[in-house]
């Protein structure tokens, strides 16, 4: 640190803090210092004095400060004096003098504005530049988080003082870190002008356009009474910055409730783009409005989400790589060339002929629920735009095939995670009785995008040669849940291509066999997570997991455990719920070897007490033994050894209610306070699902459950009505409450309203009690999922209307057994909850007696069930629903509601996004009493016809069960 020189005359500056002058109770104490020892100044000690005398170098003051230049060299009377008094903030002025005399200041977010203001007032140009440099480094530093109050204060100060660099750096900082900024509680405190400038900044970095719109709605909600938003014009002025052409349909539908104009405009735009995106984008190009359709990307973008944008096509990805500085003629030529049926090679030449845009920082992309985005036409632009892509989420994209996955591996060597989830089959062979089944391969015209994929030579080549010349990929996490288009051969290809696989999810993939699964496991020795629910997982796969495969590899864990050379020993997650191919001996063999396990799902398996006793692991965090025959003693033994368990599910376990005779004494002792109390003494539960064998008899037993976030109380559980009433108060963190076959009342709802401010899921099924319409008047503003099944028979249209007002944010709604409702209920539901994605209505009076009309206004429906609500549904309803509801994937109907006796099944082309249709059939059964009237007969279920579409074929199955 440099010291001041002593050349030239000195001057004594008396620094007086204006805030300290008013304190007359403290005797004046003056501290004297010299700039010759500036590096030794004790700032903390100096600030304790009301004034400080500083002997400073006159020349340095004059050379570096405009203020002192005018004061000491001008016509002021002080210019000839050796002693000058200055009234200013003492800390700031000391910092200025330090800097002038060669001391390197340590600027922080706490003193930045203080120093900046002093540098501006005293005219120290070098210090101003130092402040600008520091603030620029802070705002541009990667991962640097400046307190929001500091940014806001700096913005206001910069505007007031006319310091141009401060506002510019503030809005640039917010723009680049917008995702983090919107997560702060102080986000609504941002001034309107700063927020507006941030949105218009070219470096505004977002995950999605939805993210921006949600943030603006939150800001407007918190500032609705502010003078900044005093008029509708100012509100819509900032909302107009949202590119509605990039909003998901489900989100746009939800906007109609509170922002009807914006919501309607967004929906109309999306539907128009679905019909003809090319013409609309070409018109925007001519009108110089192409930016309205450009996905926001900057050099700082790391994640892009287009999930739910049903209108997105490869053309939108093409716009990503299109240089923004091209003239209109060049842009138009390139857009027109994209329309032509170019080969992959022609597109490659086009991409190389111009300097295309590339965003190497993007690592993750989500194109889930984008049915119009075909991989064959999009892969080129994905590769040009995002060469460093490592995570691709493409769930519920039924147009994607397993061959697309092979192509992805070849084109994107850095890819590490892929999600190609589709809906699992509504019926599982282990749970239903299949009467008949048939399938029909698609026959599509060669001009369709689907056929173009079939003919794509690259995809066919990859499919044929992947086993012959395996190019190892970096994929470590692969999700293929629900895909019935994959078989054992595909698993073999995956094992050859993905040697580093550590996570595999093939839940509900019913076309793969136990032998196929076992071969994959034997090849992928890095696997630590297996999601195999409702597959043919069985003895062969267990044998591989329990064998000493790792003995000859370098993957063996450093452990003295005798099973440390097995893959089972290293497993951290295993889901085998619903797997009927694994017997008791195999489960016991597997349980004996699993030691590192954290998540174990055994629902519906043949697991026994012996298997649980054999399990010696102590790292479990989640355990599900629902619908098994385990006893409470065996379950308790596992919980006692695994104190880290946070999630415990044990519904439908009838043996839990029957203690073993050899342990009757301990069972009686446990029942004194209830088994749940016993289990909760050993771990801090956050999620529980209980049924037979569990009881909560006193408030004391709720105390260990105070951190619960999700609770399911099912058939057989006996918590007691008074305990249910106190549950919300004792467990205020609850976000999900599911009650099945319980006794409920208005008191419980009143308790929910008072205590559960963050409740998001409420499901009541087949509950008894004295529940009244008071339940509809309870305000639950955070509620997203509401299911009232056979609990509100008294509900009227008026009750339903009140419910929609008090629970405005519901997106999933199920209602059963409400005989008083009629066709007017449709309008109430669609007006109250326009953003619904899930609607189940069963045995609800005459809702569909006059057909289905207003429910189509809930345009974002994905799962739609209408059964026994009135004989008014037309024959072409399936086609009409698929065409009017772009996101519809699941549809369930009943022939009893068909006004023309049946329903027409749509063709492959007509089904749109639809993947499953279930049609239940009833038969008339004579009642016990003897009568010749129509009332002597009632409808009882006979069978269900299930039609499923995947990317290759349509399957029709008839099952006896009602699903």
Coordinates of C-alpha atoms in Angstrom, one line a residue, residues 41 61 65 68 88 90-101 105 114-115 117-120 122 124 127:
X41 CA -5.8 4.3 9.6
X61 CA -6.1 17.0 -3.3
X65 CA -10.4 16.2 -6.9
X68 CA -10.6 20.5 -3.7
X88 CA -19.9 15.2 4.9
X90 CA -17.4 10.8 7.8
X91 CA -16.9 7.2 6.5
X92 CA -17.3 8.2 2.8
X93 CA -15.0 11.2 3.1
X94 CA -12.3 9.1 4.9
X95 CA -12.5 6.6 2.0
X96 CA -12.1 9.4 -0.6
X97 CA -9.0 10.8 1.2
X98 CA -7.5 7.3 1.4
X99 CA -7.9 6.8 -2.3
X100 CA -6.5 10.2 -3.2
X101 CA -3.4 9.4 -1.2
X105 CA -10.0 0.8 -1.3
X114 CA -21.6 5.6 -0.2
X115 CA -18.2 5.7 -2.0
X117 CA -21.8 9.3 -4.0
X118 CA -18.7 10.8 -2.4
X119 CA -16.6 10.3 -5.5
X120 CA -19.3 12.1 -7.5
X122 CA -15.9 15.5 -4.6
X124 CA -12.6 12.3 -8.0
X127 CA -12.5 6.9 -8.0

